[in-house]
Amino acid sequence: MGNTSIADVWDRVFGTQPDPEQWLVIATGVVALLAVLPHGVWRLSRNAVTIAHEGGHGIVALLSGRRLDGIRLHSDTSGLTVSRGKPTGIGMVLTAAAGYTAPSLLGLGGAWLLAANHITALLWGATALLVAMLVMIRNAYGVLTVFVAGGAFLLVSWLTDPEVQAAFAYGVVWFLLLGGVRPVFELQGKRRRGGAPDSDADQLSRLTQVPAALWLLLFHLVSLASLLAGGRWLLSL
């Protein structure tokens, strides 16, 4: 019985699921767009992008050999990731560059999984990442936000039927792809008005002597290229 249960769980998580109807893929994309474009909705939905942004900083910091001290998420959708290590060098550059690129690259990876029909694996993988991130959260609002997000993924992946799982997974991936584009334009606007002097782009400029405008261009290229490539995968073009 134990072996059978383990095998069943393994097959459920890592097996493939049927393709959803094309109308559902398009409908979830429209819903994701409506979560990104209206300013009032974006003020709330941007919290999810902040989770991905700060999670990107944290993951790359650990992968590059830095010590991750903690992550904070705030109700104004800002965030802060603190790591220790050499203040210059490739590890610090990669860590600083990971924030604005993380939502789009996570969306691109999610689109690849969905194109391969691994819907449940995507949901469980996202849950695992959120649980790992929860350990490093250092404020109450951040704990609440990540806990709710992780709980939603877990409940959908375990308790709902394939159609609901597909709708949720496609909606999340569309949101990451679309939501990864807007923050870069917002940052560009803030810098044009003389704000955000310590933004990721400005930190990267100080670390590399490359103008911040070129780092912004890189962020734009990553987000837009991920949206185009991920959108093609999702729409099976």
PDB file of C-alpha atoms in Angstrom:
ATOM      1  CA  MET A   1       0.000   0.000   0.000  1.00  0.00           C
ATOM      2  CA  GLY A   2       2.820   2.381   0.908  1.00  0.00           C
ATOM      3  CA  ASN A   3       4.676   1.734  -2.346  1.00  0.00           C
ATOM      4  CA  THR A   4       1.478   2.166  -4.320  1.00  0.00           C
ATOM      5  CA  SER A   5       0.716   5.472  -2.603  1.00  0.00           C
ATOM      6  CA  ILE A   6       4.199   6.799  -3.283  1.00  0.00           C
ATOM      7  CA  ALA A   7       3.974   5.711  -6.896  1.00  0.00           C
ATOM      8  CA  ASP A   8       0.583   7.356  -7.250  1.00  0.00           C
ATOM      9  CA  VAL A   9       1.852  10.634  -5.815  1.00  0.00           C
ATOM     10  CA  TRP A  10       4.938  10.520  -8.036  1.00  0.00           C
ATOM     11  CA  ASP A  11       2.820   9.924 -11.116  1.00  0.00           C
ATOM     12  CA  ARG A  12       0.403  12.667 -10.131  1.00  0.00           C
ATOM     13  CA  VAL A  13       3.149  15.243  -9.675  1.00  0.00           C
ATOM     14  CA  PHE A  14       5.549  14.352 -12.475  1.00  0.00           C
ATOM     15  CA  GLY A  15       3.150  12.853 -14.978  1.00  0.00           C
ATOM     16  CA  THR A  16       1.632  14.814 -17.828  1.00  0.00           C
ATOM     17  CA  GLN A  17      -1.822  16.311 -17.992  1.00  0.00           C
ATOM     18  CA  PRO A  18      -3.991  16.893 -21.062  1.00  0.00           C
ATOM     19  CA  ASP A  19      -3.826  20.168 -22.980  1.00  0.00           C
ATOM     20  CA  PRO A  20      -6.513  22.646 -21.922  1.00  0.00           C
ATOM     21  CA  GLU A  21      -8.898  24.063 -24.484  1.00  0.00           C
ATOM     22  CA  GLN A  22      -7.484  26.980 -26.467  1.00  0.00           C
ATOM     23  CA  TRP A  23     -10.237  29.285 -25.210  1.00  0.00           C
ATOM     24  CA  LEU A  24      -9.099  28.680 -21.631  1.00  0.00           C
ATOM     25  CA  VAL A  25      -5.507  29.586 -22.495  1.00  0.00           C
ATOM     26  CA  ILE A  26      -6.672  32.824 -24.113  1.00  0.00           C
ATOM     27  CA  ALA A  27      -9.134  33.611 -21.321  1.00  0.00           C
ATOM     28  CA  THR A  28      -6.486  33.213 -18.606  1.00  0.00           C
ATOM     29  CA  GLY A  29      -4.197  35.508 -20.580  1.00  0.00           C
ATOM     30  CA  VAL A  30      -6.919  38.160 -20.703  1.00  0.00           C
ATOM     31  CA  VAL A  31      -7.541  37.819 -16.956  1.00  0.00           C
ATOM     32  CA  ALA A  32      -3.799  38.155 -16.288  1.00  0.00           C
ATOM     33  CA  LEU A  33      -3.677  41.265 -18.470  1.00  0.00           C
ATOM     34  CA  LEU A  34      -6.550  42.759 -16.474  1.00  0.00           C
ATOM     35  CA  ALA A  35      -4.543  42.087 -13.312  1.00  0.00           C
ATOM     36  CA  VAL A  36      -1.583  44.046 -14.713  1.00  0.00           C
ATOM     37  CA  LEU A  37      -2.977  47.032 -16.630  1.00  0.00           C
ATOM     38  CA  PRO A  38      -5.516  48.795 -14.315  1.00  0.00           C
ATOM     39  CA  HIS A  39      -3.619  50.816 -11.728  1.00  0.00           C
ATOM     40  CA  GLY A  40      -5.960  49.994  -8.851  1.00  0.00           C
ATOM     41  CA  VAL A  41      -5.738  46.241  -9.437  1.00  0.00           C
ATOM     42  CA  TRP A  42      -1.992  46.411 -10.062  1.00  0.00           C
ATOM     43  CA  ARG A  43      -1.414  47.964  -6.638  1.00  0.00           C
ATOM     44  CA  LEU A  44      -2.608  44.661  -5.155  1.00  0.00           C
ATOM     45  CA  SER A  45      -1.451  42.130  -7.748  1.00  0.00           C
ATOM     46  CA  ARG A  46       2.047  43.619  -7.833  1.00  0.00           C
ATOM     47  CA  ASN A  47       2.693  41.862  -4.505  1.00  0.00           C
ATOM     48  CA  ALA A  48       3.045  38.608  -6.458  1.00  0.00           C
ATOM     49  CA  VAL A  49       5.663  40.172  -8.732  1.00  0.00           C
ATOM     50  CA  THR A  50       7.520  41.453  -5.666  1.00  0.00           C
ATOM     51  CA  ILE A  51       7.647  37.904  -4.281  1.00  0.00           C
ATOM     52  CA  ALA A  52       9.242  36.724  -7.539  1.00  0.00           C
ATOM     53  CA  HIS A  53      11.566  39.752  -7.650  1.00  0.00           C
ATOM     54  CA  GLU A  54      12.927  39.319  -4.130  1.00  0.00           C
ATOM     55  CA  GLY A  55      12.955  35.541  -4.505  1.00  0.00           C
ATOM     56  CA  GLY A  56      15.155  35.996  -7.576  1.00  0.00           C
ATOM     57  CA  HIS A  57      17.636  38.060  -5.585  1.00  0.00           C
ATOM     58  CA  GLY A  58      17.647  35.440  -2.837  1.00  0.00           C
ATOM     59  CA  ILE A  59      18.063  32.371  -5.060  1.00  0.00           C
ATOM     60  CA  VAL A  60      20.896  33.884  -7.084  1.00  0.00           C
ATOM     61  CA  ALA A  61      22.617  35.132  -3.930  1.00  0.00           C
ATOM     62  CA  LEU A  62      22.685  31.582  -2.570  1.00  0.00           C
ATOM     63  CA  LEU A  63      23.745  30.065  -5.912  1.00  0.00           C
ATOM     64  CA  SER A  64      26.599  32.554  -6.212  1.00  0.00           C
ATOM     65  CA  GLY A  65      27.940  31.639  -2.781  1.00  0.00           C
ATOM     66  CA  ARG A  66      26.633  34.604  -0.815  1.00  0.00           C
ATOM     67  CA  ARG A  67      24.985  34.290   2.607  1.00  0.00           C
ATOM     68  CA  LEU A  68      21.306  35.199   2.573  1.00  0.00           C
ATOM     69  CA  ASP A  69      20.381  37.081   5.760  1.00  0.00           C
ATOM     70  CA  GLY A  70      16.702  37.599   5.024  1.00  0.00           C
ATOM     71  CA  ILE A  71      13.927  38.936   2.815  1.00  0.00           C
ATOM     72  CA  ARG A  72      11.306  41.559   3.639  1.00  0.00           C
ATOM     73  CA  LEU A  73       8.087  42.221   1.738  1.00  0.00           C
ATOM     74  CA  HIS A  74       6.121  45.393   2.410  1.00  0.00           C
ATOM     75  CA  SER A  75       2.486  46.360   1.930  1.00  0.00           C
ATOM     76  CA  ASP A  76       3.440  49.093  -0.561  1.00  0.00           C
ATOM     77  CA  THR A  77       4.721  46.230  -2.825  1.00  0.00           C
ATOM     78  CA  SER A  78       8.360  47.131  -2.198  1.00  0.00           C
ATOM     79  CA  GLY A  79      10.811  44.566  -0.889  1.00  0.00           C
ATOM     80  CA  LEU A  80      14.344  44.124   0.394  1.00  0.00           C
ATOM     81  CA  THR A  81      16.732  41.192   0.199  1.00  0.00           C
ATOM     82  CA  VAL A  82      19.865  41.306   2.350  1.00  0.00           C
ATOM     83  CA  SER A  83      22.848  39.063   1.659  1.00  0.00           C
ATOM     84  CA  ARG A  84      26.422  38.992   2.865  1.00  0.00           C
ATOM     85  CA  GLY A  85      29.570  38.377   0.914  1.00  0.00           C
ATOM     86  CA  LYS A  86      32.066  40.156  -1.279  1.00  0.00           C
ATOM     87  CA  PRO A  87      30.602  43.615  -2.079  1.00  0.00           C
ATOM     88  CA  THR A  88      31.874  43.466  -5.658  1.00  0.00           C
ATOM     89  CA  GLY A  89      32.417  40.775  -8.273  1.00  0.00           C
ATOM     90  CA  ILE A  90      30.270  38.535 -10.423  1.00  0.00           C
ATOM     91  CA  GLY A  91      28.231  37.125  -7.525  1.00  0.00           C
ATOM     92  CA  MET A  92      27.090  40.570  -6.446  1.00  0.00           C
ATOM     93  CA  VAL A  93      26.364  41.593 -10.052  1.00  0.00           C
ATOM     94  CA  LEU A  94      24.271  38.501 -10.720  1.00  0.00           C
ATOM     95  CA  THR A  95      22.395  38.957  -7.451  1.00  0.00           C
ATOM     96  CA  ALA A  96      21.548  42.574  -8.241  1.00  0.00           C
ATOM     97  CA  ALA A  97      20.521  41.720 -11.810  1.00  0.00           C
ATOM     98  CA  ALA A  98      18.239  38.873 -10.742  1.00  0.00           C
ATOM     99  CA  GLY A  99      15.392  40.945  -9.311  1.00  0.00           C
ATOM    100  CA  TYR A 100      13.821  42.586 -12.351  1.00  0.00           C
ATOM    101  CA  THR A 101      14.526  39.583 -14.559  1.00  0.00           C
ATOM    102  CA  ALA A 102      13.203  36.915 -12.168  1.00  0.00           C
ATOM    103  CA  PRO A 103       9.420  37.245 -12.770  1.00  0.00           C
ATOM    104  CA  SER A 104       9.825  37.047 -16.543  1.00  0.00           C
ATOM    105  CA  LEU A 105      12.302  34.161 -16.431  1.00  0.00           C
ATOM    106  CA  LEU A 106      10.117  32.252 -13.977  1.00  0.00           C
ATOM    107  CA  GLY A 107       7.190  32.838 -16.316  1.00  0.00           C
ATOM    108  CA  LEU A 108       9.256  31.588 -19.252  1.00  0.00           C
ATOM    109  CA  GLY A 109      10.194  28.433 -17.345  1.00  0.00           C
ATOM    110  CA  GLY A 110       6.563  27.950 -16.378  1.00  0.00           C
ATOM    111  CA  ALA A 111       5.473  28.335 -20.011  1.00  0.00           C
ATOM    112  CA  TRP A 112       7.964  25.644 -21.007  1.00  0.00           C
ATOM    113  CA  LEU A 113       6.566  23.267 -18.371  1.00  0.00           C
ATOM    114  CA  LEU A 114       2.990  23.944 -19.485  1.00  0.00           C
ATOM    115  CA  ALA A 115       3.918  23.392 -23.123  1.00  0.00           C
ATOM    116  CA  ALA A 116       5.247  19.993 -22.018  1.00  0.00           C
ATOM    117  CA  ASN A 117       1.928  19.313 -20.183  1.00  0.00           C
ATOM    118  CA  HIS A 118       3.538  19.280 -16.715  1.00  0.00           C
ATOM    119  CA  ILE A 119       0.829  21.348 -15.064  1.00  0.00           C
ATOM    120  CA  THR A 120       0.881  19.679 -11.635  1.00  0.00           C
ATOM    121  CA  ALA A 121       4.688  19.664 -11.543  1.00  0.00           C
ATOM    122  CA  LEU A 122       4.644  23.410 -12.094  1.00  0.00           C
ATOM    123  CA  LEU A 123       2.208  23.919  -9.213  1.00  0.00           C
ATOM    124  CA  TRP A 124       4.203  21.731  -6.838  1.00  0.00           C
ATOM    125  CA  GLY A 125       7.495  23.304  -7.907  1.00  0.00           C
ATOM    126  CA  ALA A 126       6.102  26.768  -7.216  1.00  0.00           C
ATOM    127  CA  THR A 127       4.867  25.574  -3.811  1.00  0.00           C
ATOM    128  CA  ALA A 128       8.327  24.245  -2.946  1.00  0.00           C
ATOM    129  CA  LEU A 129       9.972  27.544  -3.925  1.00  0.00           C
ATOM    130  CA  LEU A 130       7.503  29.516  -1.806  1.00  0.00           C
ATOM    131  CA  VAL A 131       8.056  27.245   1.206  1.00  0.00           C
ATOM    132  CA  ALA A 132      11.822  27.683   0.847  1.00  0.00           C
ATOM    133  CA  MET A 133      11.374  31.438   0.596  1.00  0.00           C
ATOM    134  CA  LEU A 134       9.099  31.488   3.650  1.00  0.00           C
ATOM    135  CA  VAL A 135      12.019  30.359   5.819  1.00  0.00           C
ATOM    136  CA  MET A 136      13.946  33.509   4.870  1.00  0.00           C
ATOM    137  CA  ILE A 137      11.143  36.055   5.364  1.00  0.00           C
ATOM    138  CA  ARG A 138      11.865  38.453   8.206  1.00  0.00           C
ATOM    139  CA  ASN A 139       8.641  40.448   8.646  1.00  0.00           C
ATOM    140  CA  ALA A 140       5.006  39.631   9.402  1.00  0.00           C
ATOM    141  CA  TYR A 141       3.516  41.025   6.195  1.00  0.00           C
ATOM    142  CA  GLY A 142       6.001  39.041   4.148  1.00  0.00           C
ATOM    143  CA  VAL A 143       5.211  35.827   6.019  1.00  0.00           C
ATOM    144  CA  LEU A 144       1.483  36.349   5.481  1.00  0.00           C
ATOM    145  CA  THR A 145       1.881  37.097   1.769  1.00  0.00           C
ATOM    146  CA  VAL A 146       4.099  34.114   1.002  1.00  0.00           C
ATOM    147  CA  PHE A 147       2.044  31.778   3.209  1.00  0.00           C
ATOM    148  CA  VAL A 148      -1.173  32.697   1.394  1.00  0.00           C
ATOM    149  CA  ALA A 149       0.478  32.311  -2.012  1.00  0.00           C
ATOM    150  CA  GLY A 150       1.989  28.936  -1.135  1.00  0.00           C
ATOM    151  CA  GLY A 151      -1.286  27.726   0.384  1.00  0.00           C
ATOM    152  CA  ALA A 152      -3.155  28.651  -2.790  1.00  0.00           C
ATOM    153  CA  PHE A 153      -0.749  26.658  -4.945  1.00  0.00           C
ATOM    154  CA  LEU A 154      -0.882  23.656  -2.622  1.00  0.00           C
ATOM    155  CA  LEU A 155      -4.677  23.580  -2.381  1.00  0.00           C
ATOM    156  CA  VAL A 156      -5.169  23.928  -6.127  1.00  0.00           C
ATOM    157  CA  SER A 157      -2.579  21.256  -6.953  1.00  0.00           C
ATOM    158  CA  TRP A 158      -3.958  18.730  -4.439  1.00  0.00           C
ATOM    159  CA  LEU A 159      -7.693  19.300  -4.201  1.00  0.00           C
ATOM    160  CA  THR A 160      -8.917  20.478  -7.602  1.00  0.00           C
ATOM    161  CA  ASP A 161      -9.579  18.723 -10.901  1.00  0.00           C
ATOM    162  CA  PRO A 162      -7.304  19.047 -13.956  1.00  0.00           C
ATOM    163  CA  GLU A 163      -9.373  21.831 -15.544  1.00  0.00           C
ATOM    164  CA  VAL A 164      -9.064  24.073 -12.480  1.00  0.00           C
ATOM    165  CA  GLN A 165      -5.368  23.278 -12.155  1.00  0.00           C
ATOM    166  CA  ALA A 166      -4.823  24.201 -15.793  1.00  0.00           C
ATOM    167  CA  ALA A 167      -6.715  27.491 -15.465  1.00  0.00           C
ATOM    168  CA  PHE A 168      -4.773  28.431 -12.318  1.00  0.00           C
ATOM    169  CA  ALA A 169      -1.383  27.448 -13.750  1.00  0.00           C
ATOM    170  CA  TYR A 170      -1.906  29.238 -17.054  1.00  0.00           C
ATOM    171  CA  GLY A 171      -3.193  32.320 -15.250  1.00  0.00           C
ATOM    172  CA  VAL A 172      -0.130  32.430 -12.996  1.00  0.00           C
ATOM    173  CA  VAL A 173       2.317  31.995 -15.868  1.00  0.00           C
ATOM    174  CA  TRP A 174       0.590  34.613 -18.014  1.00  0.00           C
ATOM    175  CA  PHE A 175       0.671  36.963 -15.029  1.00  0.00           C
ATOM    176  CA  LEU A 176       4.412  36.465 -14.491  1.00  0.00           C
ATOM    177  CA  LEU A 177       5.134  37.047 -18.169  1.00  0.00           C
ATOM    178  CA  LEU A 178       2.945  40.158 -18.391  1.00  0.00           C
ATOM    179  CA  GLY A 179       3.668  41.389 -14.875  1.00  0.00           C
ATOM    180  CA  GLY A 180       7.403  41.156 -15.467  1.00  0.00           C
ATOM    181  CA  VAL A 181       7.189  43.875 -18.115  1.00  0.00           C
ATOM    182  CA  ARG A 182       5.479  46.685 -16.206  1.00  0.00           C
ATOM    183  CA  PRO A 183       7.934  47.136 -13.279  1.00  0.00           C
ATOM    184  CA  VAL A 184      10.790  47.873 -15.681  1.00  0.00           C
ATOM    185  CA  PHE A 185       8.791  50.678 -17.308  1.00  0.00           C
ATOM    186  CA  GLU A 186       7.854  51.933 -13.845  1.00  0.00           C
ATOM    187  CA  LEU A 187      11.513  51.995 -12.830  1.00  0.00           C
ATOM    188  CA  GLN A 188      12.423  53.825 -16.026  1.00  0.00           C
ATOM    189  CA  GLY A 189       9.759  56.438 -15.288  1.00  0.00           C
ATOM    190  CA  LYS A 190      10.957  56.924 -11.706  1.00  0.00           C
ATOM    191  CA  ARG A 191      14.548  57.408 -12.826  1.00  0.00           C
ATOM    192  CA  ARG A 192      13.465  59.893 -15.509  1.00  0.00           C
ATOM    193  CA  ARG A 193      11.807  61.947 -12.755  1.00  0.00           C
ATOM    194  CA  GLY A 194      14.935  61.754 -10.610  1.00  0.00           C
ATOM    195  CA  GLY A 195      13.654  59.051  -8.260  1.00  0.00           C
ATOM    196  CA  ALA A 196      14.953  55.598  -7.247  1.00  0.00           C
ATOM    197  CA  PRO A 197      18.654  56.607  -6.984  1.00  0.00           C
ATOM    198  CA  ASP A 198      19.485  53.259  -5.354  1.00  0.00           C
ATOM    199  CA  SER A 199      17.551  51.057  -7.778  1.00  0.00           C
ATOM    200  CA  ASP A 200      18.936  47.748  -8.961  1.00  0.00           C
ATOM    201  CA  ALA A 201      20.006  49.391 -12.238  1.00  0.00           C
ATOM    202  CA  ASP A 202      21.920  52.109 -10.380  1.00  0.00           C
ATOM    203  CA  GLN A 203      23.574  49.576  -8.080  1.00  0.00           C
ATOM    204  CA  LEU A 204      24.618  47.557 -11.125  1.00  0.00           C
ATOM    205  CA  SER A 205      25.991  50.708 -12.725  1.00  0.00           C
ATOM    206  CA  ARG A 206      28.154  51.384  -9.679  1.00  0.00           C
ATOM    207  CA  LEU A 207      29.316  47.760  -9.585  1.00  0.00           C
ATOM    208  CA  THR A 208      30.196  47.483 -13.286  1.00  0.00           C
ATOM    209  CA  GLN A 209      30.736  51.072 -14.516  1.00  0.00           C
ATOM    210  CA  VAL A 210      28.123  50.297 -17.180  1.00  0.00           C
ATOM    211  CA  PRO A 211      25.456  53.041 -17.458  1.00  0.00           C
ATOM    212  CA  ALA A 212      22.225  52.294 -15.640  1.00  0.00           C
ATOM    213  CA  ALA A 213      20.331  52.948 -18.880  1.00  0.00           C
ATOM    214  CA  LEU A 214      22.005  49.898 -20.438  1.00  0.00           C
ATOM    215  CA  TRP A 215      20.986  47.737 -17.484  1.00  0.00           C
ATOM    216  CA  LEU A 216      17.435  49.012 -17.917  1.00  0.00           C
ATOM    217  CA  LEU A 217      17.668  48.055 -21.582  1.00  0.00           C
ATOM    218  CA  LEU A 218      18.748  44.551 -20.532  1.00  0.00           C
ATOM    219  CA  PHE A 219      15.764  44.295 -18.171  1.00  0.00           C
ATOM    220  CA  HIS A 220      13.462  45.371 -21.022  1.00  0.00           C
ATOM    221  CA  LEU A 221      14.966  42.843 -23.419  1.00  0.00           C
ATOM    222  CA  VAL A 222      14.637  39.972 -20.944  1.00  0.00           C
ATOM    223  CA  SER A 223      11.039  40.790 -20.026  1.00  0.00           C
ATOM    224  CA  LEU A 224       9.818  41.367 -23.580  1.00  0.00           C
ATOM    225  CA  ALA A 225      11.686  38.397 -25.052  1.00  0.00           C
ATOM    226  CA  SER A 226      10.313  36.152 -22.284  1.00  0.00           C
ATOM    227  CA  LEU A 227       6.784  37.400 -22.971  1.00  0.00           C
ATOM    228  CA  LEU A 228       7.097  36.713 -26.696  1.00  0.00           C
ATOM    229  CA  ALA A 229       8.688  33.283 -26.308  1.00  0.00           C
ATOM    230  CA  GLY A 230       6.503  32.239 -23.386  1.00  0.00           C
ATOM    231  CA  GLY A 231       3.360  33.463 -25.119  1.00  0.00           C
ATOM    232  CA  ARG A 232       4.178  31.381 -28.181  1.00  0.00           C
ATOM    233  CA  TRP A 233       4.612  28.294 -26.009  1.00  0.00           C
ATOM    234  CA  LEU A 234       1.371  28.908 -24.147  1.00  0.00           C
ATOM    235  CA  LEU A 235      -0.591  29.455 -27.346  1.00  0.00           C
ATOM    236  CA  SER A 236       1.145  26.478 -29.042  1.00  0.00           C
ATOM    237  CA  LEU A 237       2.254  28.656 -31.974  1.00  0.00           C
TER     238      LEU A 237
END
